[in-house]
C-alpha positions as MATLAB code, in Angstrom:
seq = 'MLATGLVAVDRALPADAVNGSSFQPGNIISDSNFYDGHAMTESQIQSFLVAQGSALRSFKGEVKSRGHETSSKTGDVICTAFQGGATLSASTIIYRTQVACGISAKVILVTLQKEQGLITRPTASKSALDRAMGYACPDTAPCAEYALGFGNQVFMGARQMKIYKAAQFAKQPGVHAIAWHPNPDCGSSTFRIQNYATAALYNYTPYRPNAAALASYPGTGDACSSYGNRNFWFFHHAWFGNPVAIDGAFAINEAYRIAGGASSDLGAESKTLVCPTGRTACWQEYENGYITWTFSGGPHISSGEIAGVYKELGGPVGPVGYATSNIKPTIEPTHGNGEHQLFAGGVIHKSASGTFLVPTKLQAEYSEQGWVRGELGWPTAAITCGLSDNGCFQPFQNGSISYVFGSLNTVSGAAETLYRALGGHAGPLGLATSSTKPVVERTNGDGSHQFFAGGVLHSSSAGTFFVSDPIMAKYSALRWVRGSLGWPIADEVCGLPDNGCMQKFQHGTIYVADGHPAQGIDNGPLESHYEASGGPAGSLGYPTSSTKPVVERTNGDGLHQFFEGGVLHSSSAGTFLVKDPILAKYSGLGWVRGSLGWPIADEVCGLPDNGCMQKFQHGTIYVADGHPAQGIDNGPLESHYEASGGPAGSLGYPTSSTKPVVERTNGDGLHQFFEGGVLHSSSAGTFLVKDPILAKYSGLGWVRGSLGWPVAAEVCGLPNGGCSQQFAHGTLYSK';
ca = [
      86.035  113.739  140.090;
      83.159  111.870  138.474;
      80.413  111.205  140.953;
      78.919  107.957  139.740;
      81.973  106.841  137.724;
      79.960  104.802  135.221;
      80.656  107.045  132.246;
      84.359  106.271  132.557;
      83.973  102.544  131.916;
      84.863  101.841  128.291;
      84.489   98.054  128.426;
      84.138   95.423  131.112;
      87.167   94.004  132.888;
      87.346   90.443  134.255;
      86.931   90.303  138.024;
      88.973   87.082  138.525;
      86.045   85.320  140.246;
      85.579   88.213  142.721;
      82.044   89.439  143.304;
      80.571   92.441  145.013;
      79.704   90.543  148.210;
      83.399   90.791  149.216;
      83.401   94.582  148.990;
      84.047   96.210  152.369;
      82.970   99.865  152.284;
      85.225  100.770  155.222;
      88.325   99.038  153.795;
      88.444   99.415  150.024;
      92.254   99.403  149.872;
      94.996   99.086  152.481;
      97.280  101.998  153.326;
     100.298   99.881  152.355;
      98.914   99.266  148.874;
      97.760  102.871  148.460;
     100.753  104.833  149.763;
     103.408  102.754  147.989;
     105.907  104.960  146.164;
     107.713  101.909  144.739;
     104.795   99.758  143.626;
     105.864   99.576  139.967;
     108.905  100.422  137.897;
     108.575  102.645  134.861;
     109.090   99.683  132.540;
     106.430   97.679  134.393;
     104.005  100.554  133.944;
     104.770  100.722  130.227;
     104.446   96.951  129.833;
     101.098   97.078  131.618;
      99.816   99.812  129.294;
     100.954   97.848  126.265;
      99.402   94.618  127.510;
      96.081   96.371  128.066;
      96.187   97.946  124.601;
      95.846  101.334  126.314;
      95.757  104.601  124.418;
      98.456  105.715  126.857;
     100.989  103.127  125.652;
     102.205  105.479  122.912;
     101.470  108.799  124.649;
     104.391  111.223  124.082;
     103.663  114.682  125.420;
     100.557  116.742  124.785;
      99.097  119.230  122.355;
     100.284  122.582  123.669;
      97.638  124.812  122.097;
      96.233  125.425  125.579;
      99.479  125.211  127.465;
      98.779  121.774  128.918;
     102.340  120.514  128.825;
     103.533  118.623  131.882;
     105.271  121.280  133.912;
     107.905  120.667  136.557;
     106.748  120.941  140.171;
     108.756  122.124  143.138;
     108.845  119.903  146.201;
     106.936  120.573  149.412;
     105.710  118.669  152.451;
     103.138  116.831  150.312;
     105.198  115.732  147.302;
     108.866  115.950  146.434;
     109.996  117.721  143.270;
     108.630  116.473  139.940;
     110.619  116.898  136.722;
     108.258  117.770  133.871;
     108.718  117.968  130.132;
     106.877  118.506  126.867;
     107.270  114.960  125.490;
     107.102  112.672  128.526;
     105.489  109.271  128.060;
     102.493  108.339  130.185;
     104.552  105.684  131.987;
     107.208  108.284  132.850;
     104.612  110.741  134.191;
     102.908  108.050  136.272;
     106.203  106.694  137.613;
     107.585  110.112  138.556;
     104.305  111.020  140.228;
     104.349  107.744  142.192;
     107.860  108.480  143.475;
     107.227  112.171  144.161;
     103.927  111.803  146.004;
     104.158  108.259  147.392;
     100.908  107.198  145.723;
     101.052  103.749  144.122;
     101.192  103.670  140.326;
      98.521  100.968  140.554;
      96.191  103.424  142.288;
      96.899  105.986  139.572;
      96.283  103.460  136.789;
      93.030  102.292  138.351;
      91.911  105.915  138.814;
      92.679  106.697  135.151;
      90.398  103.795  134.211;
      87.745  104.705  136.748;
      87.547  108.328  135.633;
      88.037  108.205  131.841;
      88.550  104.555  130.847;
      92.049  105.417  129.594;
      93.576  102.017  130.359;
      91.313   99.906  128.170;
      90.554  102.437  125.464;
      92.825  101.955  122.422;
      92.437  105.658  121.570;
      91.629  108.683  123.651;
      90.281  112.133  122.884;
      92.029  115.284  124.005;
      89.075  115.927  126.305;
      89.575  112.566  128.025;
      93.317  113.215  128.433;
      92.659  116.723  129.750;
      90.383  115.250  132.446;
      92.306  112.000  132.970;
      92.081  111.761  136.773;
      88.888  113.745  137.161;
      90.818  116.179  139.343;
      89.103  119.574  139.799;
      86.288  118.304  137.571;
      83.103  118.426  139.682;
      79.848  116.936  138.424;
      78.110  120.272  138.555;
      80.654  122.534  136.820;
      83.381  122.534  134.142;
      86.886  121.388  135.043;
      89.263  124.022  136.370;
      91.398  125.353  133.517;
      94.645  125.150  135.524;
      94.175  121.411  136.051;
      93.672  120.415  132.429;
      96.214  118.222  130.663;
      97.218  114.607  131.243;
     100.411  115.351  133.154;
      98.758  117.971  135.326;
      95.856  115.653  136.031;
      98.058  112.731  137.088;
     100.306  114.774  139.358;
      97.594  116.989  140.861;
      95.198  114.086  141.293;
      97.810  112.000  143.110;
      98.922  115.002  145.143;
      95.326  115.599  146.174;
      95.072  111.992  147.357;
      98.158  112.613  149.506;
      96.715  115.895  150.801;
      93.638  114.068  152.084;
      95.896  112.360  154.613;
      98.641  114.941  155.186;
      96.293  117.881  155.652;
      93.591  116.000  157.577;
      91.180  116.801  154.769;
      87.451  116.297  155.480;
      86.901  112.557  155.890;
      89.533  110.706  157.945;
      89.487  107.232  159.502;
      86.468  107.024  161.740;
      82.674  106.929  161.529;
      81.135  108.894  158.668;
      77.859  109.197  156.812;
      78.559  108.561  153.111;
      75.924  109.344  150.475;
      74.800  106.700  148.028;
      74.419  109.110  145.121;
      74.649  112.849  144.267;
      70.855  112.899  144.456;
      70.142  113.733  148.127;
      66.855  111.847  147.918;
      68.905  108.605  147.743;
      70.115  109.131  151.299;
      73.325  107.908  152.926;
      74.750  105.197  155.181;
      76.934  105.466  158.277;
      79.943  103.170  158.802;
      83.540  103.207  160.004;
      86.268  104.112  157.517;
      89.157  101.931  158.666;
      92.232  103.594  157.128;
      93.554  106.729  155.420;
      93.596  105.152  151.959;
      89.885  104.340  152.026;
      89.156  107.794  153.440;
      91.104  109.296  150.513;
      88.914  107.434  148.030;
      85.754  108.820  149.656;
      87.217  112.318  149.680;
      88.031  111.920  145.992;
      84.729  110.273  144.970;
      82.334  110.873  147.896;
      79.782  108.116  147.256;
      79.347  104.543  148.400;
      78.169  101.898  145.880;
      74.872  100.335  146.911;
      73.960   96.655  146.713;
      72.479   97.053  143.227;
      75.741   98.554  141.898;
      77.876   95.832  143.492;
      75.660   93.024  142.198;
      75.497   94.346  138.638;
      79.213   94.834  137.842;
      80.176   95.778  135.193;
      76.672   96.989  134.389;
      74.288   99.443  135.991;
      72.298   99.111  139.164;
      69.379  101.362  140.046;
      68.725  105.082  140.125;
      70.659  105.487  143.374;
      73.718  103.504  142.301;
      77.184  105.098  142.076;
      80.100  103.322  140.507;
      83.392  105.156  141.029;
      84.572  103.370  144.197;
      82.984  100.124  143.049;
      84.942  100.226  139.804;
      88.152  101.162  141.617;
      87.840   98.050  143.783;
      86.980   95.709  140.899;
      89.686   97.099  138.592;
      92.356   96.728  141.263;
      91.254   93.135  141.890;
      91.385   92.310  138.184;
      94.768   93.865  137.494;
      96.740   93.870  140.722;
      94.965   91.539  143.126;
      92.985   92.194  146.279;
      93.632   95.841  147.221;
      93.482   95.034  150.942;
      95.546   91.815  150.861;
      98.918   92.020  152.581;
      99.374   88.357  153.635;
     101.208   86.559  150.862;
     100.447   83.032  152.008;
      96.775   83.853  152.453;
      96.634   85.546  149.057;
      98.267   82.538  147.331;
      95.977   80.037  149.022;
      92.923   82.136  148.258;
      93.927   82.455  144.590;
      94.500   78.686  144.440;
      91.091   78.056  145.984;
      89.346   80.416  143.577;
      91.151   78.817  140.623;
      89.781   75.397  141.582;
      92.516   73.952  143.763;
      94.050   70.628  142.787;
      91.418   70.139  140.076;
      92.530   73.308  138.309;
      95.169   73.564  135.580;
      97.752   74.026  138.310;
      97.293   70.557  139.763;
      98.491   69.627  143.231;
     101.162   71.392  145.239;
     104.596   70.028  144.339;
     106.809   71.986  146.706;
     106.509   73.764  150.015;
     105.197   77.304  150.006;
     108.085   79.784  150.027;
     106.981   82.785  152.070;
     109.587   83.899  154.627;
     108.337   86.013  157.517;
     108.656   89.689  156.788;
     109.193   89.121  153.077;
     107.129   91.067  150.566;
     107.156   88.292  147.982;
     106.032   84.633  148.126;
     105.498   81.791  145.724;
     104.067   78.321  145.544;
     105.044   75.753  142.933;
     102.448   73.266  141.674;
     102.538   70.284  139.354;
     101.728   72.469  136.361;
     102.643   75.967  137.345;
     103.145   78.649  139.963;
     101.282   81.200  141.985;
     103.512   84.150  142.814;
     102.602   86.981  145.149;
     104.143   90.354  145.859;
     103.132   92.845  148.461;
     102.684   95.505  145.801;
     101.053   93.367  143.134;
      99.121   90.573  144.786;
      98.845   86.950  143.531;
      99.198   85.849  139.910;
      98.850   82.401  138.384;
     101.204   80.916  135.787;
     100.207   77.602  134.222;
     100.478   75.495  131.085;
     103.180   76.145  128.513;
     103.851   79.631  129.870;
     104.579   78.103  133.288;
     106.839   75.532  131.616;
     109.003   78.241  130.053;
     108.875   80.217  133.302;
     110.223   77.169  135.180;
     112.994   76.605  132.616;
     114.060   80.207  133.186;
     114.335   79.717  136.933;
     110.832   80.613  138.055;
     110.476   83.374  140.670;
     114.157   83.194  141.652;
     115.358   83.433  138.054;
     115.909   86.560  135.952;
     112.219   86.724  135.013;
     111.203   87.333  138.635;
     107.580   87.429  139.780;
     104.493   87.538  137.619;
     102.856   90.956  137.502;
      99.681   89.789  135.766;
      97.716   86.622  135.193;
      97.812   84.841  131.830;
      95.772   86.829  129.349;
      94.390   85.827  125.956;
      95.652   87.788  122.950;
      93.271   88.122  120.036;
      95.281   88.931  116.917;
      93.636   88.144  113.533;
      96.721   88.984  111.446;
      99.461   87.043  113.233;
      97.315   84.519  115.063;
      95.807   84.325  118.521;
      97.740   83.421  121.628;
      98.353   84.237  125.276;
     100.762   86.344  127.264;
     101.758   86.974  130.863;
     103.649   89.896  132.341;
     106.608   89.343  134.664;
     109.019   91.675  136.406;
     111.694   90.645  133.911;
     109.637   90.652  130.728;
     106.642   89.044  129.032;
     106.163   85.364  128.141;
     104.198   84.941  124.913;
     102.496   81.785  123.697;
     101.359   81.365  120.090;
     101.485   78.855  117.257;
     105.139   79.908  116.845;
     105.978   78.641  120.328;
     106.259   79.994  123.855;
     109.059   82.470  124.481;
     110.089   85.200  126.866;
     110.657   88.703  125.534;
     112.816   90.130  128.332;
     112.449   93.615  129.700;
     115.498   94.866  127.803;
     113.717   94.081  124.500;
     110.124   94.599  125.588;
     110.204   98.390  125.266;
     111.308   98.173  121.621;
     108.807   95.371  120.961;
     106.044   97.538  122.396;
     107.216  100.510  120.350;
     106.871   98.369  117.220;
     103.271   97.527  118.081;
     103.823   94.359  120.161;
     102.267   91.175  118.662;
      99.874   93.365  116.702;
     102.689   95.222  114.973;
     104.728   94.190  111.948;
     106.983   91.886  113.994;
     104.219   89.574  115.186;
     104.925   86.837  117.742;
     108.398   85.787  118.949;
     109.638   82.624  117.222;
     112.636   81.742  119.402;
     114.198   82.582  122.731;
     116.584   85.502  123.052;
     120.244   84.694  122.386;
     122.835   86.730  124.299;
     126.585   86.664  124.673;
     127.062   87.559  121.000;
     129.748   89.920  119.706;
     129.992   93.170  121.675;
     127.893   91.461  124.398;
     124.874   91.755  122.130;
     121.545   89.936  122.216;
     119.197   88.865  119.420;
     115.609   87.628  119.260;
     113.673   86.660  116.114;
     109.971   87.249  115.519;
     107.549   86.158  112.814;
     108.376   89.076  110.532;
     111.557   90.536  111.899;
     114.027   90.620  114.748;
     115.274   92.842  117.573;
     118.955   93.322  118.365;
     120.420   94.678  121.584;
     123.992   95.955  121.339;
     125.893   98.864  122.903;
     122.807   99.582  124.999;
     120.714  100.212  121.878;
     117.581   98.340  120.781;
     117.001   98.053  117.043;
     114.360   96.299  114.959;
     114.855   94.727  111.538;
     111.691   94.202  109.497;
     110.213   94.357  106.013;
     112.459   93.994  102.962;
     115.539   94.442  105.144;
     114.521   91.441  107.252;
     114.050   89.265  104.149;
     117.614   89.926  102.997;
     118.933   89.770  106.564;
     117.573   86.253  107.012;
     118.852   85.186  103.581;
     122.344   86.312  104.628;
     122.237   84.334  107.864;
     120.777   86.899  110.257;
     122.924   87.837  113.228;
     125.210   84.869  112.502;
     125.887   86.083  108.955;
     128.163   88.863  107.679;
     125.835   91.622  108.872;
     125.913   90.672  112.548;
     123.603   92.562  114.900;
     121.630   95.646  113.925;
     123.204   98.765  115.440;
     120.549  101.269  114.379;
     116.888  101.393  113.491;
     115.682  101.691  109.887;
     115.984  105.293  108.775;
     114.378  106.965  105.754;
     116.529  108.700  103.144;
     115.121  111.552  101.083;
     117.293  111.977   97.978;
     115.887  113.901   95.022;
     118.609  113.061   92.507;
     119.030  109.314   93.015;
     115.602  108.567   94.553;
     114.282  108.033   98.089;
     114.844  104.925  100.171;
     115.943  103.746  103.612;
     119.028  102.351  105.312;
     119.964  100.500  108.482;
     123.330   99.987  110.156;
     124.642   96.590  111.237;
     127.886   95.516  112.868;
     129.190   94.371  109.463;
     127.849   97.068  107.178;
     124.667   98.792  106.019;
     121.454   97.533  104.398;
     120.026   99.867  101.749;
     116.514   99.736  100.282;
     115.420  101.761   97.267;
     113.419  101.272   94.086;
     116.426   99.292   92.823;
     115.985   96.702   95.587;
     117.469   95.860   98.986;
     121.211   95.230   99.162;
     123.905   94.923  101.807;
     127.016   97.098  101.550;
     129.773   95.695  103.735;
     132.970   97.208  105.024;
     135.373   98.212  103.469;
     133.183   98.937  100.413;
     131.002  100.991  102.764;
     133.980  103.136  103.772;
     134.669  104.096  100.155;
     130.963  104.484   99.426;
     130.673  106.960  102.313;
     133.744  108.864  101.120;
     132.047  109.241   97.729;
     129.066  110.887   99.496;
     127.032  107.682   99.891;
     123.593  107.553   98.168;
     123.785  111.300   97.576;
     127.048  111.057   95.660;
     127.948  110.123   92.106;
     127.308  106.383   92.605;
     123.719  106.542   93.938;
     121.994  103.468   95.462;
     123.367   99.904   95.315;
     121.712   97.831   92.593;
     123.322   94.417   93.127;
     124.833   92.217   95.810;
     128.529   92.302   96.545;
     130.565   89.892   94.379;
     133.791   88.463   95.804;
     136.409   85.974   94.646;
     138.411   88.556   92.685;
     142.245   88.618   92.786;
     143.843   89.342   96.198;
     140.603   88.518   98.048;
     138.911   91.265   96.094;
     135.226   92.172   95.993;
     133.102   94.511   93.900;
     129.602   95.957   94.082;
     127.546   97.767   91.465;
     125.593  100.946   92.153;
     123.208  103.054   90.080;
     126.031  105.016   88.478;
     129.160  102.943   88.955;
     131.086  100.194   90.736;
     133.346  100.005   93.809;
     136.302   97.586   93.984;
     138.202   96.542   97.145;
     141.014   94.021   97.676;
     143.870   93.227  100.037;
     146.760   95.604   99.440;
     144.788   97.790   97.043;
     143.007  101.070   97.847;
     139.205  100.885   97.576;
     138.064  102.836   94.505;
     134.979  103.468   92.444;
     134.514  103.530   88.682;
     131.647  105.581   87.267;
     129.337  104.020   84.700;
     130.341  104.859   81.138;
     133.111  104.195   78.638;
     135.872  103.749   81.245;
     133.926  101.076   83.124;
     132.933   99.317   79.896;
     136.553   99.249   78.693;
     137.753   98.058   82.113;
     135.263   95.188   82.238;
     135.986   94.224   78.617;
     139.694   94.040   79.433;
     139.072   91.575   82.242;
     138.577   93.903   85.217;
     140.940   93.302   88.169;
     142.097   90.026   86.591;
     143.094   91.782   83.364;
     146.111   93.894   82.455;
     144.725   96.982   84.162;
     144.555   95.451   87.657;
     142.631   97.448   90.270;
     141.753  101.145   89.981;
     143.969  103.440   92.045;
     141.866  106.590   91.711;
     138.242  107.489   91.127;
     136.850  108.513   87.741;
     137.762  112.153   87.073;
     136.354  114.536   84.455;
     138.719  116.615   82.297;
     137.640  119.988   80.989;
     139.947  120.922   78.090;
     138.830  123.602   75.636;
     141.584  123.104   73.046;
     141.620  119.327   72.711;
     138.084  118.618   73.971;
     136.600  117.360   77.268;
     136.779  113.794   78.526;
     137.427  111.431   81.441;
     140.411  109.658   82.918;
     141.126  107.190   85.716;
     144.294  105.665   87.133;
     144.729  101.890   87.313;
     147.602   99.728   88.418;
     148.337   99.022   84.778;
     148.098  102.577   83.478;
     145.615  105.376   82.895;
     142.391  105.014   80.934;
     141.451  108.078   78.872;
     138.076  108.627   77.243;
     137.203  111.417   74.825;
     135.263  111.865   71.611;
     138.097  109.911   69.957;
     137.373  106.803   72.050;
     138.654  105.080   75.198;
     142.290  104.023   75.343;
     144.846  102.958   77.911;
     148.131  104.848   78.241;
     150.743  103.109   80.370;
     154.363  103.546   81.303;
     156.820  104.327   79.830;
     154.669  106.108   77.230;
     152.595  107.600   80.070;
     155.657  109.251   81.629;
     156.548  110.973   78.335;
     152.896  111.862   77.711;
     152.707  113.559   81.125;
     155.977  115.401   80.447;
     154.503  116.792   77.242;
     151.541  118.318   79.060;
     149.213  115.278   79.009;
     145.793  115.885   77.340;
     146.354  119.633   77.676;
     149.682  119.450   75.829;
     150.575  119.384   72.139;
     149.559  115.733   71.679;
     145.980  115.942   73.010;
     143.916  112.785   73.741;
     144.984  109.242   72.754;
     143.219  108.000   69.624;
     144.492  104.409   69.450;
     145.797  101.606   71.625;
     149.500  101.119   72.177;
     151.254   99.111   69.436;
     154.353   97.097   70.346;
     156.730   94.739   68.523;
     158.978   97.507   67.216;
     162.803   97.196   67.255;
     164.474   96.945   70.664;
     161.170   95.992   72.334;
     159.743   99.271   71.168;
     156.142  100.508   71.386;
     154.236  103.445   70.000;
     150.868  105.114   70.599;
     149.003  107.654   68.518;
     147.339  110.760   69.935;
     145.211  113.520   68.434;
     148.235  115.540   67.353;
     151.112  113.106   67.259;
     152.763  109.847   68.294;
     154.987  108.732   71.179;
     157.723  106.100   70.691;
     159.523  104.147   73.451;
     162.114  101.346   73.292;
     164.900   99.757   75.298;
     167.991  101.990   75.255;
     166.184  104.817   73.501;
     164.698  107.936   75.130;
     160.914  108.161   74.905;
     159.963  110.856   72.409;
     156.931  112.214   70.630;
     156.468  113.235   67.014;
     153.821  115.807   66.207;
     151.375  115.113   63.406;
     152.454  116.697   60.123;
     155.136  116.422   57.448;
     157.844  115.134   59.828;
     155.665  112.284   61.084;
     154.519  111.447   57.535;
     158.101  111.365   56.258;
     159.200  109.282   59.279;
     156.481  106.709   58.777;
     157.122  106.599   54.999;
     160.781  105.881   55.657;
     159.899  102.851   57.794;
     159.644  104.447   61.249;
     161.939  102.934   63.908;
     162.777  100.051   61.561;
     163.917  102.446   58.820;
     167.101  104.448   58.376;
     166.014  107.139   60.804;
     165.721  104.815   63.828;
     164.043  106.289   66.893;
     163.505  110.016   67.492;
     165.946  111.544   69.969;
     164.115  114.831   70.478;
     160.614  116.158   70.200;
     159.305  118.088   67.198;
     160.544  121.683   67.395;
     159.327  124.736   65.456;
     161.852  127.086   63.825;
     161.057  130.774   63.412;
     163.387  132.221   60.772;
     162.484  135.541   59.087;
     165.183  135.466   56.404;
     164.939  131.916   55.160;
     161.353  131.168   56.305;
     159.785  129.232   59.202;
     159.655  125.445   59.550;
     160.082  122.374   61.781;
     162.896  120.054   62.707;
     163.421  116.949   64.828;
     166.434  114.844   65.732;
     166.527  111.128   64.992;
     169.180  108.499   65.464;
     169.829  108.642   61.692;
     169.922  112.430   61.334;
     167.703  115.496   61.531;
     164.452  115.899   59.638;
     163.774  119.424   58.383;
     160.466  120.663   57.033;
     159.843  123.995   55.366;
     157.931  125.359   52.402;
     160.520  123.643   50.211;
     159.561  120.195   51.569;
     160.721  117.684   54.171;
     164.286  116.369   53.960;
     166.721  114.474   56.140;
     170.161  115.983   56.774;
     172.719  113.604   58.275;
     176.383  113.522   59.089;
     178.881  114.420   57.689;
     176.837  117.018   55.740;
     174.891  117.830   58.952;
     178.104  118.804   60.761;
     179.141  121.221   57.984;
     175.556  122.559   57.704;
     175.496  123.308   61.432;
     178.925  124.998   61.202;
     177.575  127.312   58.492;
     174.737  128.547   60.682;
     172.161  125.811   59.963;
     168.799  127.079   58.576;
     169.662  130.572   59.792;
     172.964  130.611   57.859;
     173.757  131.376   54.240;
     172.475  128.052   52.920;
     168.934  128.252   54.363;
     166.614  125.218   54.384;
     167.371  121.948   52.553;
     165.488  121.711   49.269;
     166.362  118.154   48.237;
     167.348  114.809   49.673;
     171.003  113.833   49.946;
     172.446  112.373   46.718;
     175.319  109.927   46.935;
     177.321  107.925   44.377;
     179.596  110.825   43.426;
     183.266  110.167   42.592;
     185.319  108.921   45.506;
     182.160  107.871   47.335;
     181.013  111.429   47.753;
     177.521  112.769   48.533;
     175.841  116.133   48.029;
     172.734  117.892   49.210;
     171.106  121.030   47.885;
     169.894  123.865   50.119;
     167.945  126.980   49.298;
     171.128  128.967   48.650;
     173.774  126.418   47.851;
     175.004  122.831   47.919;
     177.145  120.892   50.414;
     179.453  118.030   49.396;
     181.012  115.237   51.452;
     183.507  112.479   50.825;
];
């Protein structure tokens, strides 16, 4: 422990009108205030550290290069068991130590300030953390290696304070000679130590402050001045009230007197003092505020606008509870100056934005974000609760905090700008259900995202956009930002047929609508064709599948996608829609991998019997009412068919597909059935054979018979209405 204690003072603390003349060397702190294992909750400790701007407010475990992690401790007659850990916060360590050893967290906090100035320092060195409580750190030798480390220091220091009483260590209540200074030439004084707590302080720091030290706070006295126990007493007064006060009514009246009584900002008493006998909490209401007192914390004054909000919230008997600090000024150049006051149920902040409570349930997240000095700045409205899923919401200058499902989440930055534009928690996003999380994505670029009740906000180089359900469901199924679509690049657009909506992404678009499956369309020729045809309002309707690539070595690669109105195909030949009933026949013929290959033109209709046709790489498909859908391969048969007028000519519609004929004797060729006969194509040419000649030709063995292939068209006008047709090896006649 530091002997004089002066080196631990980082900056002066206000003494709340207390001066050194009130210091009682035999009664520095009462036993009840010292040995209080329930003096502060963990959240109160954290709020205190944040309010003081302490380096410990963001402490999360320790550098382990020397093994100084906070180890677990087994229980004994001095302290109960302590659960350690490698990443405990300072508030957790202090709170668990308080409970385990029965030493007030306020005593621990004051000692941390007295020894190393850790409460008011905004940053702290590893050396200061290693020696936090000054335990096993004598003035004349290095600190003991086993005691180094913040967690070890807090627990062992508090345990040692308990040992002083439990083990009847050295100085106990009674008359003792206490030195003024480590220098023996300074001498000592003899007086009665009135309680165990004060004796513990002298065992811990064995020097009494002289008159020069007490009169010069927070400065230096003379060569024989020591400061450790002086600073302990002043710090406790400034932060937690008189360390020896246990009479609530007395403490309230004394605080009122020191503040200036009725001429102070509080004004005159307006109601009777509430301080039931045996109670550990009291309060007095005044014209313009309150003084509240707790046995563990002492008196605190609330006045002005902060007191007004406090009263609206029910004062000491409301959810805010008792004040745990006085009103403190907040100097903040970026977001503006103001004031704040700590309460059991949160912190009331006053700034140019107004005066509002940030309740305990939000205060931890607010502190984590840097409090008023962080990006959020000052609160701008009161918390609103009772929202969907029993959630709560509070706005700040540059963001907001949501509380839902037991989770606290902050919205700030670009996400907050869009969030506000969309109506905040009352808009389609609802409450935030996660914090902002970074996304590292090499292909589509880095960014961040944040979950809300109604969807997800995404921020990337393309901008910040909201993706709502059910678009988000499809987006996730397509592997989200890491999938083929990439980051969103535009807001959702609704008002499409069947309550439909769409949203564009880096590499495509997602469509959703009532009664239609959510689907995406990749950027490229399919999407361009779809949009040009009117999108969901056009003939194609909504997509019913995602964009799919087709690898086809024979006919070439391409893309296809199913829509309600058919299937879009895209290849080197272009982008064309194939729809039923042509699509059914096309699929039956092997689709793009079949004999026809890719479509090369749009469907053409207006043929006889409501007929339609569509050309492909290697042929054409015809459909019509009352006629079977059929394809004609490119080549002499198709050329002859088209030259003869197609479906409107004498041949009518095809009734079979194009078929090859392998014939060694008479030669190979092709044939295809039509309503008006059968087209035959061989090296001799392309000719139609029709009944009644066709019947006789078939009876004679067709192209494989004695006649072979036709070599000329049918000739009619013979006597008696007869017709003839020449074949490779003969002629057939008909009447």
